[in-house]
């Protein structure tokens, strides 16, 4: 549970209709929304924000702590522009309305990113990237008409992408475990003792590397190799509709 | 029964010169239930890493179905399932069902066949009714069974389980034993690496004991003399010498 609160991008399974849609359509839509949220008028943005929140609320078990942490981050990024304006004051109050609007824009982008992340499988986007690379490799192989060796992990961007996505939440878990183990022995990361903190950071790095290695070996044992079979969704009418909506948002 | 694995004079030296395995020769046939026992650091997991091609021998050779292991890796990935000790590291799905589909989907299984593979794995690992659960919310025993189910969904002919009873309470351990009993009845080859041999002693057809990387015993479990357990630091499972027995 602590992991879910600490990590705003923790995986959340959801049975929303969005989960059945094509990941590329959702990605383009996300880019469209992000573009509109950062440029559009207040009215449009509030509508986008409200729709995003409504969609997010329909997903099961959205971690409230994660939303709060992102809200705090957005507020910090927005308020930074008013800090120390250079005329001796600590904060320029006149920047507040613009900062508030900016924070709302950032938060809107986050809400849609969260929606995308909550309804897209770890490897979906990665599989499309790998499929594209495989097509290019096949074309090159045809042209050169020479035998090439099988691709390794570096020739499989989807695999790298999936591993990183899978690995990130696990770093949060490792961090939490090390932090708790340190706290019960009187060493907190928050304490101002550089040497102790460095010792714990060393543990975090080593622990994460060991965890990553174990995960990679376990994945390989279950057939997840550069030669694996890819599962690619097909575009449906809903996906084309989402792409149309994204185009509209780009034009806004 | 056809021979599955064969180790011939297998040796493994770590980079610091420490001996991991020393002149080890044994073979495992299809349909056997083998306990590979030994105290921590005896070389059990290392031997299995060689069996599935994750480590390279310093000396000797490993054969799978009579051919050198290097040429058999794709076949091994298809036929041999490995349940690692660290359960968390081998769960990749957002739900139980999705995790079970991960392995067979990588092998190219799709549609109805994939659904059936997932359903059967759920049944075999006693996880019916949990398909929509998030793996994070499962208990330790359920996670262990999910890891086993993830491997079973790939329909392996041989399953290797590394310390399947580690950190499990009695009911959870019994559930794992039930799963193993059913798999044995199906005729699957089972290799269980454990130092808790009493839990599977009566189920197994063969007991292999390693000590400091050397093979010190290899025969049906009932033929093991008391002394071999004492000498290798294992719990003697016989009534007259079981250390935790209360009269």
Coordinates of C-alpha atoms in Angstrom, one line a residue:
Chain A
X1 CA 0.0 0.0 0.0
X2 CA 2.8 2.4 0.9
X3 CA 4.2 1.7 -2.6
X4 CA 0.9 2.9 -4.2
X5 CA 0.9 6.1 -2.2
X6 CA 4.6 6.8 -2.9
X7 CA 4.4 6.0 -6.6
X8 CA 1.9 8.0 -8.6
X9 CA 2.5 5.7 -11.6
X10 CA 1.7 2.5 -9.8
X11 CA -0.1 0.0 -12.0
X12 CA -3.8 -0.2 -11.4
X13 CA -5.9 -2.8 -13.2
X14 CA -9.2 -1.4 -14.5
X15 CA -12.1 -2.9 -16.4
X16 CA -12.9 0.4 -18.1
X17 CA -13.8 0.4 -21.8
X18 CA -10.6 2.3 -22.3
X19 CA -8.6 -0.8 -21.4
X20 CA -9.9 -2.5 -24.5
X21 CA -8.9 0.3 -26.9
X22 CA -5.8 0.4 -29.0
X23 CA -2.8 1.8 -27.1
X24 CA -1.6 3.9 -30.0
X25 CA -5.0 5.6 -30.3
X26 CA -4.9 6.3 -26.6
X27 CA -1.4 7.6 -26.8
X28 CA -2.2 10.0 -29.7
X29 CA -5.3 11.1 -27.7
X30 CA -3.2 11.7 -24.6
X31 CA -0.8 13.9 -26.7
X32 CA -3.9 15.8 -28.1
X33 CA -5.3 16.4 -24.7
X34 CA -1.9 17.5 -23.3
X35 CA -1.5 19.9 -26.2
X36 CA -5.0 21.3 -25.7
X37 CA -4.7 21.5 -21.9
X38 CA -1.5 23.6 -22.2
X39 CA -2.9 26.0 -24.8
X40 CA -6.7 26.2 -24.6
X41 CA -8.9 28.8 -22.9
X42 CA -9.9 28.4 -19.3
X43 CA -13.4 27.1 -20.2
X44 CA -12.2 24.4 -22.5
X45 CA -9.5 23.3 -20.0
X46 CA -12.0 23.1 -17.1
X47 CA -14.3 20.9 -19.3
X48 CA -11.3 18.7 -20.2
X49 CA -10.3 18.5 -16.5
X50 CA -13.8 17.6 -15.4
X51 CA -14.2 14.9 -18.0
X52 CA -10.8 13.5 -17.1
X53 CA -11.6 13.4 -13.4
X54 CA -15.0 11.8 -14.1
X55 CA -13.4 9.1 -16.2
X56 CA -10.7 8.5 -13.6
X57 CA -13.3 8.2 -10.9
X58 CA -14.9 5.3 -12.8
X59 CA -11.8 3.3 -12.5
X60 CA -11.5 1.1 -9.4
X61 CA -9.1 1.9 -6.6
X62 CA -7.4 5.0 -7.8
X63 CA -4.8 5.9 -5.2
X64 CA -5.8 9.2 -3.6
X65 CA -2.3 9.7 -2.1
X66 CA -0.8 9.7 -5.6
X67 CA -3.3 12.3 -6.8
X68 CA -2.3 14.5 -3.8
X69 CA 1.4 14.1 -4.4
X70 CA 1.0 15.2 -8.0
X71 CA -1.3 18.1 -7.0
X72 CA 1.5 19.2 -4.6
X73 CA 4.1 18.9 -7.4
X74 CA 1.9 20.8 -9.9
X75 CA 1.3 23.6 -7.3
X76 CA 5.1 23.8 -6.5
X77 CA 5.9 24.1 -10.3
X78 CA 3.3 26.8 -10.6
X79 CA 4.2 28.8 -7.6
X80 CA 7.9 28.8 -8.4
X81 CA 7.4 31.7 -10.9
X82 CA 6.3 34.0 -8.0
X83 CA 9.2 33.2 -5.6
X84 CA 11.8 36.0 -5.2
X85 CA 10.7 38.3 -8.0
X86 CA 13.9 40.4 -7.6
X87 CA 12.5 43.5 -5.9
X88 CA 13.2 42.4 -2.3
X89 CA 9.8 40.7 -1.8
X90 CA 9.7 36.9 -1.0
X91 CA 6.7 36.3 -3.2
X92 CA 4.9 38.2 -6.0
X93 CA 1.2 37.7 -5.2
X94 CA 0.1 39.0 -8.7
X95 CA 1.5 35.8 -10.2
X96 CA -1.0 33.7 -8.3
X97 CA -3.9 33.6 -10.8
X98 CA -1.6 32.7 -13.7
X99 CA 0.2 30.1 -11.5
X100 CA -3.2 28.6 -10.5
X101 CA -4.1 28.3 -14.1
X102 CA -0.8 26.7 -14.9
X103 CA -1.1 24.2 -12.0
X104 CA -4.6 23.3 -13.3
X105 CA -3.1 22.7 -16.8
X106 CA -0.4 20.5 -15.4
X107 CA -2.9 18.6 -13.3
X108 CA -5.2 18.0 -16.3
X109 CA -2.3 16.5 -18.2
X110 CA -1.6 14.3 -15.2
X111 CA -5.2 13.1 -15.0
X112 CA -5.1 12.0 -18.6
X113 CA -1.7 10.4 -18.2
X114 CA -3.0 8.5 -15.3
X115 CA -6.0 7.4 -17.3
X116 CA -3.7 6.2 -20.1
X117 CA -1.5 4.4 -17.6
X118 CA -4.3 2.7 -15.7
X119 CA -5.9 1.3 -18.9
X120 CA -2.8 0.2 -20.8
X121 CA -0.9 -3.0 -20.2
X122 CA 2.8 -2.8 -19.4
X123 CA 4.0 -4.2 -22.8
X124 CA 1.3 -2.9 -25.2
X125 CA 3.2 0.2 -26.4
X126 CA 6.5 -1.7 -26.2
X127 CA 5.1 -4.5 -28.4
X128 CA 4.2 -2.0 -31.1
X129 CA 7.7 -0.5 -31.0
X130 CA 9.2 -3.9 -31.3
X131 CA 6.8 -4.8 -34.2
X132 CA 8.0 -1.6 -36.0
X133 CA 11.7 -2.5 -35.5
X134 CA 11.0 -6.1 -36.7
X135 CA 9.4 -4.8 -39.9
X136 CA 12.5 -2.5 -40.5
X137 CA 14.8 -5.4 -39.8
X138 CA 13.0 -7.6 -42.3
X139 CA 13.2 -4.9 -45.0
X140 CA 17.0 -4.4 -44.3
X141 CA 17.5 -8.2 -44.4
X142 CA 15.7 -8.5 -47.7
X143 CA 17.8 -5.7 -49.2
X144 CA 21.1 -7.1 -48.0
X145 CA 19.9 -10.6 -48.7
X146 CA 22.3 -11.8 -46.1
X147 CA 21.8 -13.8 -43.0
X148 CA 21.6 -11.7 -39.8
X149 CA 21.9 -13.0 -36.3
X150 CA 18.8 -13.0 -34.1
X151 CA 18.2 -9.6 -32.4
X152 CA 19.4 -9.2 -28.8
X153 CA 17.7 -7.1 -26.2
X154 CA 19.2 -3.9 -27.7
X155 CA 17.4 -4.6 -30.9
X156 CA 14.1 -4.9 -29.0
X157 CA 13.0 -1.5 -27.8
X158 CA 9.7 -2.9 -26.6
X159 CA 11.4 -5.2 -24.3
X160 CA 13.6 -2.4 -22.8
X161 CA 10.5 -0.2 -22.5
X162 CA 8.5 -3.0 -20.7
X163 CA 11.4 -3.8 -18.4
X164 CA 11.8 -0.2 -17.4
X165 CA 8.0 0.2 -16.8
X166 CA 8.0 -2.9 -14.7
X167 CA 11.2 -2.0 -12.9
X168 CA 10.2 1.5 -11.8
X169 CA 7.4 0.5 -9.4
X170 CA 9.7 -2.2 -8.0
X171 CA 12.3 0.4 -7.1
X172 CA 9.7 2.1 -5.0
X173 CA 9.1 -1.2 -3.2
X174 CA 12.8 -1.7 -2.6
X175 CA 13.1 1.9 -1.4
X176 CA 10.2 1.4 1.1
X177 CA 11.7 -1.9 2.4
X178 CA 15.2 -0.3 2.9
X179 CA 13.7 2.8 4.5
X180 CA 11.7 0.7 7.0
X181 CA 14.6 -1.6 7.7
X182 CA 16.7 1.5 8.4
X183 CA 14.1 3.2 10.5
X184 CA 13.7 0.2 12.9
X185 CA 17.5 0.3 13.4
X186 CA 17.5 4.1 14.0
X187 CA 18.7 5.2 10.6
X188 CA 16.1 7.3 8.7
X189 CA 16.7 8.7 5.2
X190 CA 15.3 11.9 6.6
X191 CA 18.0 12.2 9.3
X192 CA 20.8 14.6 8.5
X193 CA 23.6 12.1 8.5
X194 CA 25.3 12.0 5.0
X195 CA 27.3 8.8 5.7
X196 CA 24.3 6.8 6.9
X197 CA 22.1 8.1 4.1
X198 CA 24.8 7.1 1.5
X199 CA 24.9 3.7 3.1
X200 CA 21.2 3.3 2.6
X201 CA 21.4 4.7 -1.0
X202 CA 24.1 2.1 -1.7
X203 CA 21.7 -0.6 -0.5
X204 CA 18.9 0.9 -2.6
X205 CA 21.1 0.8 -5.8
X206 CA 22.4 -2.7 -5.1
X207 CA 18.9 -4.0 -4.1
X208 CA 17.3 -2.5 -7.2
X209 CA 20.0 -4.1 -9.4
X210 CA 19.5 -7.5 -7.8
X211 CA 15.7 -7.1 -8.1
X212 CA 16.1 -6.1 -11.8
X213 CA 18.3 -9.1 -12.5
X214 CA 15.9 -11.5 -10.8
X215 CA 13.0 -10.0 -12.7
X216 CA 14.8 -10.3 -16.1
X217 CA 15.7 -13.9 -15.4
X218 CA 12.2 -14.8 -14.3
X219 CA 10.8 -13.1 -17.4
X220 CA 13.1 -15.0 -19.7
X221 CA 12.1 -18.2 -18.0
X222 CA 8.5 -17.4 -19.0
X223 CA 9.4 -17.0 -22.7
X224 CA 9.8 -13.2 -22.7
X225 CA 12.8 -12.9 -25.0
X226 CA 13.6 -10.9 -28.2
X227 CA 12.2 -13.9 -30.1
X228 CA 8.8 -13.8 -28.3
X229 CA 5.5 -13.7 -30.1
X230 CA 3.9 -10.2 -30.0
X231 CA 0.3 -9.5 -29.1
X232 CA -0.9 -6.6 -31.3
X233 CA -4.4 -5.2 -31.0
X234 CA -6.3 -4.2 -34.2
X235 CA -7.8 -0.8 -34.7
X236 CA -11.6 -0.7 -34.2
X237 CA -14.1 2.0 -35.0
X238 CA -13.8 3.4 -31.4
X239 CA -10.0 3.8 -31.9
X240 CA -10.5 5.8 -35.1
X241 CA -13.0 7.9 -33.3
X242 CA -10.5 8.6 -30.5
X243 CA -7.9 9.6 -33.2
X244 CA -10.5 12.0 -34.7
X245 CA -11.1 13.5 -31.2
X246 CA -7.3 13.8 -30.8
X247 CA -7.0 15.6 -34.1
X248 CA -9.8 18.0 -33.0
X249 CA -7.9 18.7 -29.7
X250 CA -4.7 19.4 -31.7
X251 CA -6.6 22.0 -33.7
X252 CA -8.2 23.7 -30.6
Chain B
X1 CA 11.3 -43.3 -19.3
X2 CA 13.3 -41.0 -21.6
X3 CA 16.2 -39.1 -20.2
X4 CA 15.6 -35.3 -19.7
X5 CA 18.7 -33.8 -18.1
X6 CA 22.2 -35.2 -17.8
X7 CA 25.1 -33.6 -16.0
X8 CA 28.5 -35.1 -16.9
X9 CA 31.4 -34.2 -14.6
X10 CA 29.8 -30.8 -14.1
X11 CA 32.1 -28.2 -12.4
X12 CA 31.4 -24.5 -11.6
X13 CA 34.0 -22.1 -10.3
X14 CA 33.0 -18.7 -9.1
X15 CA 35.2 -15.7 -10.3
X16 CA 36.7 -15.5 -6.8
X17 CA 37.9 -19.1 -7.1
X18 CA 35.3 -20.6 -4.8
X19 CA 33.9 -24.0 -5.9
X20 CA 30.2 -23.9 -6.7
X21 CA 29.9 -27.4 -8.1
X22 CA 32.5 -30.2 -8.3
X23 CA 32.6 -33.1 -10.7
X24 CA 28.9 -33.7 -10.5
X25 CA 27.3 -36.4 -12.6
X26 CA 23.6 -37.3 -12.6
X27 CA 20.7 -37.7 -14.9
X28 CA 16.9 -37.0 -14.5
X29 CA 14.3 -39.0 -16.4
X30 CA 10.9 -37.9 -17.6
X31 CA 8.1 -38.5 -15.0
X32 CA 10.4 -38.5 -12.0
X33 CA 9.8 -36.5 -8.8
X34 CA 13.2 -35.6 -7.6
X35 CA 14.0 -33.7 -4.4
X36 CA 17.3 -31.9 -4.6
X37 CA 18.3 -31.2 -1.0
X38 CA 21.2 -29.6 0.7
X39 CA 21.8 -26.8 3.2
X40 CA 22.1 -23.2 2.1
X41 CA 24.9 -22.8 -0.4
X42 CA 25.2 -26.5 -1.2
X43 CA 24.7 -25.7 -4.9
X44 CA 21.1 -26.7 -5.5
X45 CA 20.0 -23.5 -7.3
X46 CA 23.3 -23.3 -9.1
X47 CA 22.8 -26.9 -10.5
X48 CA 19.3 -25.9 -11.7
X49 CA 20.6 -22.7 -13.3
X50 CA 22.9 -25.0 -15.3
X51 CA 20.0 -27.3 -16.2
X52 CA 18.0 -24.4 -17.7
X53 CA 21.0 -22.8 -19.4
X54 CA 21.4 -19.7 -17.2
X55 CA 24.9 -20.5 -16.1
X56 CA 27.9 -21.9 -18.1
X57 CA 29.9 -24.8 -16.7
X58 CA 33.6 -24.3 -15.8
X59 CA 34.1 -28.0 -16.6
X60 CA 32.0 -30.9 -17.8
X61 CA 28.8 -30.7 -19.8
X62 CA 25.0 -30.6 -19.5
X63 CA 22.7 -32.4 -21.9
X64 CA 19.0 -31.9 -22.4
X65 CA 17.3 -34.8 -24.2
X66 CA 20.7 -36.1 -25.2
X67 CA 21.9 -32.8 -26.9
X68 CA 24.2 -30.1 -25.5
X69 CA 22.3 -27.5 -23.6
X70 CA 23.4 -24.6 -25.7
X71 CA 21.5 -26.0 -28.7
X72 CA 18.4 -26.8 -26.7
X73 CA 17.6 -23.4 -25.0
X74 CA 14.4 -22.7 -27.1
X75 CA 13.1 -26.3 -26.3
X76 CA 14.0 -25.9 -22.6
X77 CA 12.0 -22.6 -22.4
X78 CA 9.0 -24.4 -23.9
X79 CA 9.3 -27.7 -21.9
X80 CA 10.8 -26.7 -18.6
X81 CA 9.1 -24.3 -16.1
X82 CA 11.1 -22.7 -13.3
X83 CA 9.4 -21.4 -10.2
X84 CA 11.9 -19.1 -8.5
X85 CA 12.2 -18.7 -4.8
X86 CA 11.6 -14.9 -5.0
X87 CA 7.9 -14.9 -5.8
X88 CA 7.5 -11.1 -6.2
X89 CA 10.1 -11.0 -9.0
X90 CA 8.2 -13.4 -11.2
X91 CA 4.7 -11.8 -11.1
X92 CA 4.3 -9.5 -14.1
X93 CA 0.5 -9.1 -14.6
X94 CA -1.8 -6.4 -13.3
X95 CA -4.3 -9.2 -12.4
X96 CA -3.9 -12.9 -11.7
X97 CA -5.5 -13.7 -15.1
X98 CA -3.2 -11.4 -17.0
X99 CA -0.1 -12.8 -15.2
X100 CA -1.1 -16.3 -16.2
X101 CA -1.5 -15.3 -19.8
X102 CA 1.9 -13.7 -19.9
X103 CA 4.0 -16.9 -20.5
X104 CA 1.8 -18.7 -23.1
X105 CA 1.2 -15.4 -25.0
X106 CA 5.0 -15.0 -25.3
X107 CA 5.0 -18.5 -26.9
X108 CA 2.4 -17.4 -29.4
X109 CA -0.7 -19.0 -27.9
X110 CA -3.8 -17.0 -28.6
X111 CA -7.6 -16.9 -28.4
X112 CA -9.5 -19.9 -27.0
X113 CA -6.3 -21.9 -26.5
X114 CA -4.9 -19.1 -24.3
X115 CA -8.1 -18.8 -22.3
X116 CA -8.1 -22.6 -21.7
X117 CA -4.4 -22.6 -20.7
X118 CA -5.2 -19.8 -18.1
X119 CA -8.3 -21.6 -16.8
X120 CA -6.4 -24.9 -16.5
X121 CA -3.5 -23.2 -14.6
X122 CA -6.0 -21.6 -12.3
X123 CA -7.5 -24.9 -11.6
X124 CA -4.2 -26.8 -11.1
X125 CA -2.9 -24.2 -8.7
X126 CA -6.2 -24.0 -6.7
X127 CA -6.7 -20.3 -7.7
X128 CA -10.2 -20.6 -9.1
X129 CA -12.2 -17.4 -8.4
X130 CA -9.2 -15.3 -8.1
X131 CA -8.6 -14.4 -11.8
X132 CA -9.6 -10.7 -11.3
X133 CA -7.5 -10.2 -8.1
X134 CA -4.5 -8.0 -8.1
X135 CA -1.4 -10.0 -7.3
X136 CA -0.3 -7.4 -4.7
X137 CA -3.4 -8.3 -2.6
X138 CA -2.7 -12.0 -2.5
X139 CA -1.3 -13.8 0.6
X140 CA 2.2 -15.3 0.6
X141 CA 0.8 -18.8 -0.1
X142 CA -1.5 -17.5 -2.9
X143 CA 1.4 -15.6 -4.5
X144 CA 3.5 -18.8 -4.5
X145 CA 0.7 -20.7 -6.1
X146 CA 0.3 -17.9 -8.7
X147 CA 4.0 -18.2 -9.5
X148 CA 3.5 -22.0 -10.0
X149 CA 0.3 -21.4 -12.0
X150 CA 2.2 -18.9 -14.2
X151 CA 4.7 -21.7 -15.1
X152 CA 1.9 -24.3 -15.5
X153 CA 0.0 -22.1 -18.0
X154 CA 2.9 -22.7 -20.4
X155 CA 2.2 -26.4 -20.2
X156 CA 5.7 -27.5 -19.3
X157 CA 6.7 -31.2 -19.2
X158 CA 9.0 -30.5 -16.3
X159 CA 8.6 -28.1 -13.4
X160 CA 11.5 -27.0 -11.2
X161 CA 10.5 -25.4 -7.9
X162 CA 13.2 -23.5 -5.9
X163 CA 12.4 -23.6 -2.2
X164 CA 8.6 -23.8 -2.7
X165 CA 7.9 -23.9 1.1
X166 CA 10.0 -20.9 2.1
X167 CA 8.2 -18.5 4.4
X168 CA 4.9 -20.3 4.2
X169 CA 2.6 -21.2 7.1
X170 CA 1.4 -24.8 7.5
X171 CA -1.9 -24.5 5.5
X172 CA -0.2 -22.7 2.7
X173 CA 2.6 -25.4 2.6
X174 CA -0.1 -28.1 2.5
X175 CA -1.8 -26.4 -0.4
X176 CA 1.5 -26.4 -2.3
X177 CA 1.9 -30.1 -1.4
X178 CA -1.6 -30.7 -2.8
X179 CA -0.7 -29.0 -6.1
X180 CA 2.5 -31.1 -6.3
X181 CA 0.6 -34.3 -5.6
X182 CA -1.8 -33.5 -8.5
X183 CA 1.0 -32.6 -10.9
X184 CA 2.8 -35.9 -10.0
X185 CA -0.4 -37.8 -10.8
X186 CA -0.5 -36.1 -14.2
X187 CA 2.9 -37.5 -14.9
X188 CA 4.9 -34.3 -14.9
X189 CA 8.6 -34.3 -14.1
X190 CA 9.0 -32.4 -10.9
X191 CA 12.3 -31.2 -9.4
X192 CA 11.9 -29.7 -5.9
X193 CA 14.9 -27.8 -4.5
X194 CA 14.5 -27.7 -0.7
X195 CA 16.0 -28.2 2.6
X196 CA 12.6 -29.0 4.1
X197 CA 12.6 -32.5 2.7
X198 CA 10.1 -33.9 5.2
X199 CA 7.3 -32.1 3.4
X200 CA 7.8 -34.0 0.1
X201 CA 9.8 -37.0 1.3
X202 CA 6.9 -39.5 0.9
X203 CA 5.9 -38.0 -2.5
X204 CA 9.2 -38.1 -4.2
X205 CA 10.6 -41.0 -6.2
X206 CA 14.2 -39.9 -5.8
X207 CA 16.3 -37.9 -3.3
X208 CA 19.5 -36.1 -4.4
X209 CA 21.6 -34.5 -1.7
X210 CA 24.3 -32.0 -2.4
X211 CA 27.0 -30.8 0.0
X212 CA 29.5 -28.1 -0.8
X213 CA 28.8 -28.6 -4.5
X214 CA 29.3 -32.4 -4.5
X215 CA 26.8 -35.1 -4.9
X216 CA 26.6 -37.1 -1.7
X217 CA 23.4 -39.2 -2.1
X218 CA 21.3 -40.2 -5.0
X219 CA 18.6 -42.9 -4.5
X220 CA 14.9 -43.4 -3.6
X221 CA 14.3 -41.3 -0.4
X222 CA 13.5 -44.4 1.8
X223 CA 17.0 -45.7 1.1
X224 CA 18.7 -42.7 2.7
X225 CA 20.4 -43.6 6.0
X226 CA 20.0 -41.4 9.0
X227 CA 23.6 -40.5 8.9
X228 CA 23.4 -38.8 5.5
X229 CA 21.1 -36.2 6.9
X230 CA 23.2 -35.6 10.0
X231 CA 26.4 -35.3 7.9
X232 CA 24.9 -32.9 5.4
X233 CA 23.1 -30.6 7.9
X234 CA 19.6 -31.6 6.9
X235 CA 16.6 -32.4 9.1
X236 CA 16.3 -36.2 9.4
X237 CA 12.7 -36.9 8.4
X238 CA 12.5 -40.4 10.1
X239 CA 10.4 -40.6 13.3
X240 CA 13.2 -41.9 15.4
X241 CA 15.5 -39.0 14.6
X242 CA 13.2 -36.1 13.7
X243 CA 14.6 -33.3 15.8
X244 CA 11.3 -31.5 16.5
X245 CA 9.4 -34.6 17.6
X246 CA 7.5 -34.3 20.9
X247 CA 6.8 -37.5 22.8

